[in-house]
GROMACS .gro file of C-alpha atoms in nm:
model
  498
    1UNK     CA    1  -8.359   1.452   2.700
    2UNK     CA    2  -8.133   1.660   2.477
    3UNK     CA    3  -7.792   1.528   2.414
    4UNK     CA    4  -7.506   1.665   2.608
    5UNK     CA    5  -7.290   1.906   2.421
    6UNK     CA    6  -6.925   1.800   2.353
    7UNK     CA    7  -6.676   1.912   2.576
    8UNK     CA    8  -6.301   1.949   2.456
    9UNK     CA    9  -6.113   1.841   2.749
   10UNK     CA   10  -5.728   1.842   2.802
   11UNK     CA   11  -5.704   1.484   2.733
   12UNK     CA   12  -5.889   1.488   2.429
   13UNK     CA   13  -5.683   1.769   2.296
   14UNK     CA   14  -5.351   1.598   2.379
   15UNK     CA   15  -5.499   1.281   2.170
   16UNK     CA   16  -5.551   1.483   1.888
   17UNK     CA   17  -5.200   1.648   1.902
   18UNK     CA   18  -5.046   1.319   1.928
   19UNK     CA   19  -5.226   1.195   1.631
   20UNK     CA   20  -5.112   1.510   1.430
   21UNK     CA   21  -4.749   1.458   1.590
   22UNK     CA   22  -4.747   1.096   1.443
   23UNK     CA   23  -4.878   1.173   1.122
   24UNK     CA   24  -4.596   1.449   1.075
   25UNK     CA   25  -4.344   1.183   1.195
   26UNK     CA   26  -4.477   0.936   0.913
   27UNK     CA   27  -4.467   1.196   0.650
   28UNK     CA   28  -4.097   1.272   0.732
   29UNK     CA   29  -3.990   0.928   0.721
   30UNK     CA   30  -4.157   0.872   0.371
   31UNK     CA   31  -3.997   1.205   0.264
   32UNK     CA   32  -3.665   1.095   0.410
   33UNK     CA   33  -3.658   0.771   0.176
   34UNK     CA   34  -3.739   1.003  -0.118
   35UNK     CA   35  -3.441   1.232  -0.063
   36UNK     CA   36  -3.154   1.020  -0.202
   37UNK     CA   37  -3.351   0.933  -0.525
   38UNK     CA   38  -3.457   1.305  -0.569
   39UNK     CA   39  -3.083   1.402  -0.518
   40UNK     CA   40  -2.986   1.147  -0.780
   41UNK     CA   41  -3.246   1.262  -1.017
   42UNK     CA   42  -3.102   1.613  -0.995
   43UNK     CA   43  -2.780   1.478  -1.061
   44UNK     CA   44  -2.884   1.316  -1.376
   45UNK     CA   45  -3.057   1.637  -1.477
   46UNK     CA   46  -2.698   1.851  -1.417
   47UNK     CA   47  -2.535   1.576  -1.620
   48UNK     CA   48  -2.783   1.658  -1.921
   49UNK     CA   49  -2.737   2.022  -1.869
   50UNK     CA   50  -2.339   1.974  -1.845
   51UNK     CA   51  -2.358   1.776  -2.170
   52UNK     CA   52  -2.557   2.020  -2.314
   53UNK     CA   53  -2.330   2.303  -2.274
   54UNK     CA   54  -2.069   2.133  -2.502
   55UNK     CA   55  -2.285   1.994  -2.772
   56UNK     CA   56  -2.606   2.211  -2.800
   57UNK     CA   57  -2.501   2.344  -3.155
   58UNK     CA   58  -2.384   2.017  -3.293
   59UNK     CA   59  -2.548   1.741  -3.498
   60UNK     CA   60  -2.649   1.460  -3.268
   61UNK     CA   61  -2.676   1.650  -2.947
   62UNK     CA   62  -3.000   1.515  -2.847
   63UNK     CA   63  -2.840   1.178  -2.857
   64UNK     CA   64  -2.528   1.276  -2.663
   65UNK     CA   65  -2.747   1.454  -2.395
   66UNK     CA   66  -2.961   1.156  -2.348
   67UNK     CA   67  -2.643   0.936  -2.315
   68UNK     CA   68  -2.511   1.165  -2.067
   69UNK     CA   69  -2.819   1.111  -1.850
   70UNK     CA   70  -2.771   0.722  -1.901
   71UNK     CA   71  -2.388   0.767  -1.803
   72UNK     CA   72  -2.468   0.967  -1.503
   73UNK     CA   73  -2.733   0.696  -1.395
   74UNK     CA   74  -2.497   0.419  -1.458
   75UNK     CA   75  -2.197   0.592  -1.260
   76UNK     CA   76  -2.441   0.626  -0.954
   77UNK     CA   77  -2.508   0.266  -0.969
   78UNK     CA   78  -2.128   0.201  -0.997
   79UNK     CA   79  -2.075   0.394  -0.673
   80UNK     CA   80  -2.380   0.245  -0.492
   81UNK     CA   81  -2.275  -0.117  -0.580
   82UNK     CA   82  -1.909  -0.122  -0.572
   83UNK     CA   83  -1.825   0.116  -0.284
   84UNK     CA   84  -1.801  -0.179  -0.057
   85UNK     CA   85  -1.477  -0.288  -0.199
   86UNK     CA   86  -1.322   0.056  -0.121
   87UNK     CA   87  -1.392   0.120   0.241
   88UNK     CA   88  -1.602  -0.152   0.372
   89UNK     CA   89  -1.310  -0.338   0.532
   90UNK     CA   90  -1.196   0.001   0.680
   91UNK     CA   91  -1.557   0.077   0.823
   92UNK     CA   92  -1.580  -0.298   0.938
   93UNK     CA   93  -1.246  -0.297   1.097
   94UNK     CA   94  -1.348   0.026   1.304
   95UNK     CA   95  -1.064   0.220   1.140
   96UNK     CA   96  -1.282   0.498   1.031
   97UNK     CA   97  -1.652   0.615   1.092
   98UNK     CA   98  -1.899   0.577   0.795
   99UNK     CA   99  -1.885   0.952   0.728
  100UNK     CA  100  -1.499   0.968   0.698
  101UNK     CA  101  -1.516   0.687   0.475
  102UNK     CA  102  -1.764   0.834   0.240
  103UNK     CA  103  -1.569   1.160   0.218
  104UNK     CA  104  -1.234   0.993   0.160
  105UNK     CA  105  -1.381   0.749  -0.093
  106UNK     CA  106  -1.575   1.025  -0.295
  107UNK     CA  107  -1.240   1.235  -0.327
  108UNK     CA  108  -1.006   0.963  -0.431
  109UNK     CA  109  -1.277   0.826  -0.669
  110UNK     CA  110  -1.295   1.154  -0.852
  111UNK     CA  111  -0.898   1.186  -0.860
  112UNK     CA  112  -0.878   0.834  -0.992
  113UNK     CA  113  -1.116   0.848  -1.275
  114UNK     CA  114  -0.995   1.202  -1.391
  115UNK     CA  115  -0.631   1.137  -1.375
  116UNK     CA  116  -0.590   0.776  -1.429
  117UNK     CA  117  -0.922   0.647  -1.617
  118UNK     CA  118  -0.850   0.690  -1.963
  119UNK     CA  119  -0.695   0.346  -2.062
  120UNK     CA  120  -0.982   0.141  -1.945
  121UNK     CA  121  -1.222   0.374  -2.118
  122UNK     CA  122  -1.054   0.337  -2.429
  123UNK     CA  123  -1.099  -0.044  -2.400
  124UNK     CA  124  -1.476  -0.037  -2.340
  125UNK     CA  125  -1.559   0.245  -2.598
  126UNK     CA  126  -1.357   0.103  -2.906
  127UNK     CA  127  -1.184  -0.230  -2.851
  128UNK     CA  128  -1.449  -0.474  -2.755
  129UNK     CA  129  -1.678  -0.384  -3.064
  130UNK     CA  130  -1.440  -0.250  -3.348
  131UNK     CA  131  -1.552   0.107  -3.399
  132UNK     CA  132  -1.402   0.084  -3.749
  133UNK     CA  133  -1.615  -0.184  -3.890
  134UNK     CA  134  -1.948  -0.015  -3.746
  135UNK     CA  135  -2.108   0.279  -3.898
  136UNK     CA  136  -2.103   0.575  -3.656
  137UNK     CA  137  -2.490   0.591  -3.628
  138UNK     CA  138  -2.534   0.219  -3.534
  139UNK     CA  139  -2.234   0.242  -3.282
  140UNK     CA  140  -2.404   0.525  -3.108
  141UNK     CA  141  -2.719   0.324  -3.064
  142UNK     CA  142  -2.532   0.009  -2.932
  143UNK     CA  143  -2.365   0.203  -2.689
  144UNK     CA  144  -2.707   0.366  -2.573
  145UNK     CA  145  -2.874   0.016  -2.544
  146UNK     CA  146  -2.552  -0.123  -2.345
  147UNK     CA  147  -2.567   0.174  -2.114
  148UNK     CA  148  -2.931   0.140  -2.037
  149UNK     CA  149  -2.919  -0.251  -2.014
  150UNK     CA  150  -2.607  -0.249  -1.763
  151UNK     CA  151  -2.746   0.034  -1.542
  152UNK     CA  152  -3.096  -0.144  -1.507
  153UNK     CA  153  -2.927  -0.467  -1.408
  154UNK     CA  154  -2.673  -0.316  -1.160
  155UNK     CA  155  -2.985  -0.115  -1.005
  156UNK     CA  156  -3.188  -0.439  -0.975
  157UNK     CA  157  -2.893  -0.622  -0.848
  158UNK     CA  158  -2.808  -0.364  -0.591
  159UNK     CA  159  -3.167  -0.340  -0.481
  160UNK     CA  160  -3.158  -0.730  -0.421
  161UNK     CA  161  -2.802  -0.714  -0.235
  162UNK     CA  162  -2.674  -0.947  -0.518
  163UNK     CA  163  -2.303  -0.913  -0.561
  164UNK     CA  164  -2.276  -0.854  -0.927
  165UNK     CA  165  -1.971  -0.709  -1.125
  166UNK     CA  166  -2.044  -0.367  -1.288
  167UNK     CA  167  -1.750  -0.455  -1.529
  168UNK     CA  168  -1.919  -0.768  -1.629
  169UNK     CA  169  -2.242  -0.608  -1.682
  170UNK     CA  170  -2.117  -0.329  -1.910
  171UNK     CA  171  -1.896  -0.572  -2.118
  172UNK     CA  172  -2.171  -0.806  -2.156
  173UNK     CA  173  -2.424  -0.540  -2.247
  174UNK     CA  174  -2.179  -0.403  -2.530
  175UNK     CA  175  -2.138  -0.752  -2.664
  176UNK     CA  176  -2.516  -0.814  -2.676
  177UNK     CA  177  -2.601  -0.479  -2.837
  178UNK     CA  178  -2.321  -0.531  -3.094
  179UNK     CA  179  -2.398  -0.881  -3.194
  180UNK     CA  180  -2.797  -0.766  -3.221
  181UNK     CA  181  -2.687  -0.470  -3.449
  182UNK     CA  182  -2.426  -0.603  -3.670
  183UNK     CA  183  -2.359  -0.966  -3.595
  184UNK     CA  184  -2.067  -1.111  -3.414
  185UNK     CA  185  -1.791  -1.024  -3.687
  186UNK     CA  186  -1.711  -0.680  -3.545
  187UNK     CA  187  -1.662  -0.803  -3.196
  188UNK     CA  188  -1.294  -0.822  -3.101
  189UNK     CA  189  -1.278  -1.162  -2.964
  190UNK     CA  190  -0.915  -1.157  -2.885
  191UNK     CA  191  -0.974  -0.867  -2.655
  192UNK     CA  192  -1.258  -1.043  -2.507
  193UNK     CA  193  -1.021  -1.341  -2.444
  194UNK     CA  194  -0.775  -1.106  -2.262
  195UNK     CA  195  -1.066  -0.947  -2.069
  196UNK     CA  196  -1.194  -1.287  -1.955
  197UNK     CA  197  -0.874  -1.412  -1.867
  198UNK     CA  198  -0.800  -1.100  -1.645
  199UNK     CA  199  -1.135  -1.192  -1.473
  200UNK     CA  200  -0.994  -1.531  -1.385
  201UNK     CA  201  -0.636  -1.437  -1.286
  202UNK     CA  202  -0.698  -1.102  -1.110
  203UNK     CA  203  -0.886  -1.258  -0.822
  204UNK     CA  204  -0.613  -1.528  -0.781
  205UNK     CA  205  -0.338  -1.244  -0.812
  206UNK     CA  206  -0.522  -1.038  -0.545
  207UNK     CA  207  -0.556  -1.336  -0.302
  208UNK     CA  208  -0.198  -1.443  -0.324
  209UNK     CA  209  -0.074  -1.078  -0.275
  210UNK     CA  210  -0.323  -1.053   0.036
  211UNK     CA  211  -0.206  -1.374   0.179
  212UNK     CA  212   0.159  -1.271   0.124
  213UNK     CA  213   0.094  -0.949   0.301
  214UNK     CA  214  -0.064  -1.120   0.610
  215UNK     CA  215   0.212  -1.358   0.618
  216UNK     CA  216   0.454  -1.079   0.642
  217UNK     CA  217   0.241  -0.905   0.907
  218UNK     CA  218   0.209  -1.227   1.125
  219UNK     CA  219   0.581  -1.336   1.108
  220UNK     CA  220   0.721  -0.968   1.144
  221UNK     CA  221   0.476  -0.819   1.391
  222UNK     CA  222   0.190  -1.029   1.549
  223UNK     CA  223   0.389  -1.334   1.654
  224UNK     CA  224   0.691  -1.142   1.796
  225UNK     CA  225   0.781  -1.108   2.163
  226UNK     CA  226   0.760  -0.738   2.166
  227UNK     CA  227   0.477  -0.668   1.932
  228UNK     CA  228   0.479  -0.294   1.971
  229UNK     CA  229   0.851  -0.265   1.894
  230UNK     CA  230   0.799  -0.468   1.607
  231UNK     CA  231   0.496  -0.263   1.480
  232UNK     CA  232   0.717   0.036   1.523
  233UNK     CA  233   0.994  -0.090   1.280
  234UNK     CA  234   0.747  -0.238   1.031
  235UNK     CA  235   0.453  -0.023   1.001
  236UNK     CA  236   0.641   0.268   0.843
  237UNK     CA  237   0.782   0.042   0.612
  238UNK     CA  238   0.448  -0.092   0.472
  239UNK     CA  239   0.330   0.286   0.443
  240UNK     CA  240   0.629   0.358   0.251
  241UNK     CA  241   0.583   0.076   0.015
  242UNK     CA  242   0.234   0.166  -0.032
  243UNK     CA  243   0.321   0.544  -0.112
  244UNK     CA  244   0.613   0.445  -0.324
  245UNK     CA  245   0.423   0.208  -0.531
  246UNK     CA  246   0.144   0.433  -0.585
  247UNK     CA  247   0.346   0.726  -0.689
  248UNK     CA  248   0.542   0.508  -0.929
  249UNK     CA  249   0.220   0.428  -1.091
  250UNK     CA  250   0.103   0.800  -1.090
  251UNK     CA  251   0.445   0.871  -1.291
  252UNK     CA  252   0.365   0.607  -1.538
  253UNK     CA  253   0.043   0.735  -1.595
  254UNK     CA  254   0.109   1.132  -1.606
  255UNK     CA  255   0.416   1.110  -1.820
  256UNK     CA  256   0.422   1.058  -2.187
  257UNK     CA  257   0.439   0.699  -2.326
  258UNK     CA  258   0.815   0.597  -2.306
  259UNK     CA  259   0.922   0.941  -2.195
  260UNK     CA  260   1.094   0.793  -1.884
  261UNK     CA  261   1.276   0.474  -1.836
  262UNK     CA  262   1.173   0.208  -1.603
  263UNK     CA  263   1.479   0.262  -1.386
  264UNK     CA  264   1.379   0.641  -1.350
  265UNK     CA  265   1.029   0.536  -1.258
  266UNK     CA  266   1.167   0.280  -1.016
  267UNK     CA  267   1.403   0.552  -0.860
  268UNK     CA  268   1.116   0.803  -0.805
  269UNK     CA  269   0.895   0.535  -0.639
  270UNK     CA  270   1.190   0.457  -0.402
  271UNK     CA  271   1.237   0.810  -0.315
  272UNK     CA  272   0.875   0.893  -0.237
  273UNK     CA  273   0.872   0.575  -0.028
  274UNK     CA  274   1.178   0.689   0.183
  275UNK     CA  275   1.021   1.029   0.234
  276UNK     CA  276   0.678   0.839   0.343
  277UNK     CA  277   0.886   0.648   0.581
  278UNK     CA  278   1.053   0.933   0.730
  279UNK     CA  279   0.698   1.090   0.777
  280UNK     CA  280   0.539   0.779   0.908
  281UNK     CA  281   0.795   0.674   1.188
  282UNK     CA  282   0.732   0.978   1.405
  283UNK     CA  283   0.347   0.934   1.377
  284UNK     CA  284   0.369   0.550   1.462
  285UNK     CA  285   0.604   0.618   1.759
  286UNK     CA  286   0.388   0.898   1.902
  287UNK     CA  287   0.074   0.636   1.865
  288UNK     CA  288   0.262   0.339   2.031
  289UNK     CA  289   0.340   0.529   2.348
  290UNK     CA  290   0.193   0.354   2.645
  291UNK     CA  291   0.024   0.085   2.430
  292UNK     CA  292   0.045  -0.250   2.587
  293UNK     CA  293   0.208  -0.554   2.434
  294UNK     CA  294  -0.095  -0.711   2.299
  295UNK     CA  295  -0.286  -0.776   1.965
  296UNK     CA  296  -0.555  -0.529   2.027
  297UNK     CA  297  -0.297  -0.260   2.059
  298UNK     CA  298  -0.187  -0.328   1.716
  299UNK     CA  299  -0.513  -0.202   1.594
  300UNK     CA  300  -0.438   0.154   1.676
  301UNK     CA  301  -0.112   0.129   1.484
  302UNK     CA  302  -0.255  -0.025   1.166
  303UNK     CA  303  -0.521   0.261   1.143
  304UNK     CA  304  -0.291   0.502   0.951
  305UNK     CA  305  -0.191   0.250   0.672
  306UNK     CA  306  -0.560   0.094   0.659
  307UNK     CA  307  -0.691   0.466   0.600
  308UNK     CA  308  -0.416   0.505   0.338
  309UNK     CA  309  -0.505   0.160   0.164
  310UNK     CA  310  -0.860   0.250   0.153
  311UNK     CA  311  -0.814   0.587  -0.019
  312UNK     CA  312  -0.574   0.423  -0.265
  313UNK     CA  313  -0.825   0.142  -0.344
  314UNK     CA  314  -1.078   0.432  -0.389
  315UNK     CA  315  -0.838   0.610  -0.656
  316UNK     CA  316  -0.780   0.262  -0.822
  317UNK     CA  317  -1.153   0.196  -0.822
  318UNK     CA  318  -1.208   0.547  -0.993
  319UNK     CA  319  -0.958   0.450  -1.241
  320UNK     CA  320  -1.101   0.129  -1.328
  321UNK     CA  321  -1.451   0.116  -1.309
  322UNK     CA  322  -1.534   0.473  -1.434
  323UNK     CA  323  -1.495   0.316  -1.780
  324UNK     CA  324  -1.800   0.123  -1.712
  325UNK     CA  325  -1.990   0.446  -1.726
  326UNK     CA  326  -1.811   0.680  -1.963
  327UNK     CA  327  -1.672   0.429  -2.213
  328UNK     CA  328  -2.003   0.399  -2.403
  329UNK     CA  329  -2.057   0.762  -2.357
  330UNK     CA  330  -1.721   0.835  -2.509
  331UNK     CA  331  -1.784   0.601  -2.809
  332UNK     CA  332  -2.148   0.816  -2.866
  333UNK     CA  333  -1.965   1.147  -2.858
  334UNK     CA  334  -1.718   1.045  -3.109
  335UNK     CA  335  -1.972   0.877  -3.322
  336UNK     CA  336  -2.149   1.188  -3.393
  337UNK     CA  337  -1.850   1.401  -3.447
  338UNK     CA  338  -1.778   1.568  -3.120
  339UNK     CA  339  -1.436   1.551  -2.950
  340UNK     CA  340  -1.099   1.517  -3.086
  341UNK     CA  341  -0.807   1.276  -3.062
  342UNK     CA  342  -0.989   0.981  -3.188
  343UNK     CA  343  -1.253   0.757  -3.067
  344UNK     CA  344  -1.029   0.628  -2.774
  345UNK     CA  345  -0.968   0.931  -2.618
  346UNK     CA  346  -1.268   1.070  -2.395
  347UNK     CA  347  -1.310   1.458  -2.359
  348UNK     CA  348  -1.250   1.573  -1.990
  349UNK     CA  349  -1.638   1.665  -1.956
  350UNK     CA  350  -1.715   1.304  -2.020
  351UNK     CA  351  -1.481   1.198  -1.750
  352UNK     CA  352  -1.607   1.427  -1.506
  353UNK     CA  353  -1.967   1.299  -1.544
  354UNK     CA  354  -1.840   0.950  -1.456
  355UNK     CA  355  -1.628   1.062  -1.167
  356UNK     CA  356  -1.886   1.283  -0.999
  357UNK     CA  357  -2.155   1.005  -1.064
  358UNK     CA  358  -1.963   0.740  -0.886
  359UNK     CA  359  -1.909   0.973  -0.605
  360UNK     CA  360  -2.282   1.082  -0.591
  361UNK     CA  361  -2.407   0.732  -0.600
  362UNK     CA  362  -2.143   0.643  -0.320
  363UNK     CA  363  -2.253   0.924  -0.093
  364UNK     CA  364  -2.639   0.873  -0.152
  365UNK     CA  365  -2.673   0.497  -0.143
  366UNK     CA  366  -2.337   0.358  -0.029
  367UNK     CA  367  -2.370   0.321   0.350
  368UNK     CA  368  -2.598   0.006   0.346
  369UNK     CA  369  -2.374  -0.205   0.129
  370UNK     CA  370  -2.071  -0.050   0.335
  371UNK     CA  371  -2.227  -0.202   0.653
  372UNK     CA  372  -2.313  -0.537   0.450
  373UNK     CA  373  -1.959  -0.627   0.343
  374UNK     CA  374  -1.774  -0.454   0.622
  375UNK     CA  375  -1.964  -0.591   0.909
  376UNK     CA  376  -2.188  -0.884   0.805
  377UNK     CA  377  -1.988  -1.101   0.573
  378UNK     CA  378  -1.664  -1.155   0.743
  379UNK     CA  379  -1.507  -1.041   1.054
  380UNK     CA  380  -1.220  -0.818   0.986
  381UNK     CA  381  -0.959  -0.650   1.192
  382UNK     CA  382  -0.734  -0.377   1.100
  383UNK     CA  383  -0.436  -0.610   1.008
  384UNK     CA  384  -0.640  -0.823   0.772
  385UNK     CA  385  -0.851  -0.536   0.637
  386UNK     CA  386  -0.520  -0.353   0.540
  387UNK     CA  387  -0.370  -0.670   0.362
  388UNK     CA  388  -0.743  -0.690   0.167
  389UNK     CA  389  -0.741  -0.336   0.068
  390UNK     CA  390  -0.373  -0.293  -0.045
  391UNK     CA  391  -0.371  -0.622  -0.241
  392UNK     CA  392  -0.697  -0.516  -0.407
  393UNK     CA  393  -0.571  -0.155  -0.481
  394UNK     CA  394  -0.240  -0.278  -0.643
  395UNK     CA  395  -0.386  -0.540  -0.854
  396UNK     CA  396  -0.655  -0.299  -0.974
  397UNK     CA  397  -0.391  -0.045  -1.037
  398UNK     CA  398  -0.181  -0.277  -1.237
  399UNK     CA  399  -0.492  -0.381  -1.450
  400UNK     CA  400  -0.593  -0.027  -1.506
  401UNK     CA  401  -0.222   0.059  -1.631
  402UNK     CA  402  -0.257  -0.235  -1.876
  403UNK     CA  403  -0.600  -0.115  -1.982
  404UNK     CA  404  -0.805  -0.413  -1.863
  405UNK     CA  405  -1.131  -0.369  -1.732
  406UNK     CA  406  -1.130  -0.609  -1.432
  407UNK     CA  407  -1.380  -0.668  -1.157
  408UNK     CA  408  -1.298  -0.462  -0.844
  409UNK     CA  409  -1.559  -0.700  -0.674
  410UNK     CA  410  -1.403  -1.014  -0.770
  411UNK     CA  411  -1.044  -0.911  -0.681
  412UNK     CA  412  -1.144  -0.777  -0.325
  413UNK     CA  413  -1.344  -1.120  -0.279
  414UNK     CA  414  -1.045  -1.308  -0.419
  415UNK     CA  415  -0.818  -1.108  -0.150
  416UNK     CA  416  -1.059  -1.190   0.122
  417UNK     CA  417  -1.039  -1.562   0.032
  418UNK     CA  418  -0.665  -1.543   0.036
  419UNK     CA  419  -0.654  -1.419   0.381
  420UNK     CA  420  -0.904  -1.653   0.483
  421UNK     CA  421  -0.719  -1.961   0.347
  422UNK     CA  422  -0.383  -1.837   0.455
  423UNK     CA  423  -0.517  -1.802   0.816
  424UNK     CA  424  -0.640  -2.159   0.807
  425UNK     CA  425  -0.303  -2.298   0.692
  426UNK     CA  426  -0.119  -2.053   0.919
  427UNK     CA  427  -0.321  -2.177   1.236
  428UNK     CA  428  -0.251  -2.542   1.157
  429UNK     CA  429   0.087  -2.539   1.025
  430UNK     CA  430   0.299  -2.219   1.133
  431UNK     CA  431   0.595  -2.343   1.365
  432UNK     CA  432   0.647  -1.985   1.456
  433UNK     CA  433   0.277  -1.941   1.584
  434UNK     CA  434   0.315  -2.297   1.754
  435UNK     CA  435   0.616  -2.188   1.936
  436UNK     CA  436   0.483  -1.846   2.035
  437UNK     CA  437   0.158  -2.024   2.198
  438UNK     CA  438   0.416  -2.259   2.391
  439UNK     CA  439   0.603  -1.952   2.513
  440UNK     CA  440   0.291  -1.774   2.641
  441UNK     CA  441   0.172  -2.110   2.818
  442UNK     CA  442   0.514  -2.160   2.991
  443UNK     CA  443   0.513  -1.795   3.095
  444UNK     CA  444   0.183  -1.829   3.256
  445UNK     CA  445   0.270  -2.176   3.412
  446UNK     CA  446  -0.025  -2.357   3.236
  447UNK     CA  447  -0.045  -2.663   3.029
  448UNK     CA  448   0.004  -2.625   2.676
  449UNK     CA  449  -0.318  -2.503   2.524
  450UNK     CA  450  -0.521  -2.700   2.294
  451UNK     CA  451  -0.557  -2.600   1.922
  452UNK     CA  452  -0.832  -2.341   1.851
  453UNK     CA  453  -1.189  -2.484   1.819
  454UNK     CA  454  -1.162  -2.636   1.482
  455UNK     CA  455  -1.551  -2.647   1.431
  456UNK     CA  456  -1.569  -2.271   1.505
  457UNK     CA  457  -1.275  -2.191   1.286
  458UNK     CA  458  -1.405  -2.386   0.995
  459UNK     CA  459  -1.767  -2.219   1.052
  460UNK     CA  460  -1.606  -1.878   1.012
  461UNK     CA  461  -1.421  -1.966   0.700
  462UNK     CA  462  -1.734  -2.139   0.550
  463UNK     CA  463  -1.902  -1.802   0.534
  464UNK     CA  464  -1.638  -1.681   0.314
  465UNK     CA  465  -1.674  -2.021   0.123
  466UNK     CA  466  -2.050  -1.978   0.074
  467UNK     CA  467  -2.003  -1.633  -0.065
  468UNK     CA  468  -1.760  -1.778  -0.321
  469UNK     CA  469  -2.039  -1.985  -0.475
  470UNK     CA  470  -2.265  -1.660  -0.477
  471UNK     CA  471  -2.001  -1.453  -0.659
  472UNK     CA  472  -1.961  -1.736  -0.903
  473UNK     CA  473  -2.339  -1.753  -0.965
  474UNK     CA  474  -2.337  -1.390  -1.013
  475UNK     CA  475  -2.057  -1.396  -1.253
  476UNK     CA  476  -2.209  -1.644  -1.469
  477UNK     CA  477  -2.565  -1.474  -1.477
  478UNK     CA  478  -2.444  -1.125  -1.518
  479UNK     CA  479  -2.281  -1.133  -1.864
  480UNK     CA  480  -2.551  -1.317  -2.059
  481UNK     CA  481  -2.834  -1.146  -1.850
  482UNK     CA  482  -2.697  -0.790  -1.946
  483UNK     CA  483  -2.618  -0.899  -2.309
  484UNK     CA  484  -2.998  -1.034  -2.377
  485UNK     CA  485  -3.122  -0.740  -2.194
  486UNK     CA  486  -2.913  -0.506  -2.420
  487UNK     CA  487  -3.007  -0.671  -2.738
  488UNK     CA  488  -3.375  -0.649  -2.649
  489UNK     CA  489  -3.327  -0.269  -2.575
  490UNK     CA  490  -3.135  -0.213  -2.895
  491UNK     CA  491  -3.417  -0.381  -3.097
  492UNK     CA  492  -3.663  -0.144  -2.927
  493UNK     CA  493  -3.447   0.169  -2.987
  494UNK     CA  494  -3.376   0.065  -3.355
  495UNK     CA  495  -3.756   0.016  -3.405
  496UNK     CA  496  -3.875   0.344  -3.265
  497UNK     CA  497  -3.599   0.592  -3.338
  498UNK     CA  498  -3.384   0.460  -3.630
   0.00000   0.00000   0.00000
């Protein structure tokens, strides 16, 4: 009996169409994961073209173009890894959406890098390894090896969700490549001692400032009878302090050294603070209308200062951490005789590569780590997040003003620890808090409430303490690993190209 011919029924056609649809969905999913790396590769190519426009007719142009590609790659890794310190707290506290956070951070990263990033770039490019004692050709290859080693290590650490410091990585890489090239003599160990001491003291300072800010917020606002009235009075003051301090720093950065006396700078900061207070007061009063006298209502009123502190922290991060990418590039540019003003003065186009690279890395790869730090490591409300962000911003700004390449990651974590430890102490010892709880209990005619669940409180803070050990381990590992990797890369480069 001959076989029956196949009949294409509607059911068979639907199955075939479903298979095609599923295949298209899989292809789109795979391609979507390649979009960010593809755009990153395009940016690296644009950085090479951008550098080539300035150096195409100069000797050593190929070395500079290759270094520009590595600097752009390094800058994107910085943006992907360190972005959590800028806006993670604000996103975790629900003060802004992910899209808003990315846009604000990208804009202020560029402004901070281009306006105030020069001092730290000078430290990375010429002060760690004494450029005077190293031949220009060797200095260029030292910085190339350092850039490649630091970028590879940060990329690996970001992929593993490891909390490493980009500053530690580049400083360790410069030392490792420098020692492998010319020995330990040209390494400026006094500068290294200053940098290392700042790595230790800056998290402590950030933690103390954050704890002090939270103490003021709790004392002046949270544990007052009329919280909304207290917030109407003090939130504009916090905004004024933030704006005045930032403007004083900007005046110091933009004016020639010694041009303005300290009293003038102080008066400018106070004037800007008063203007900011006058501008913020009606906004806070409008937000406070119809709000209930509850802690949850304070989140609405702290949204404005928290967004401001996140923007300020992004500016500070751009000013400090852009050096990790463009410091070695600046040294390479001057080692081949391009640029003016000495090795410690980076050209504007060099700063732009680092500034835009950080923002590109932030926009392409930042959201995953923002969620990790802002929502999973510790629970933050807008008040605590504001204290962490403002403390970190001011500490990084002061370090940038002094030319010290500090770790933004460690300062932010130190600020979180400061807030956490202070909350422990305040919960157990504050007379104002205890009196406030008793008044609340009396107003509702109930027995005096017991102390909060100590086990739960300790469990929450132990999450923060566990991250302390992780950060210390990453600190210990990053410098020697990046130094060893840079030394190996330098030997390979020297054998192949020199």
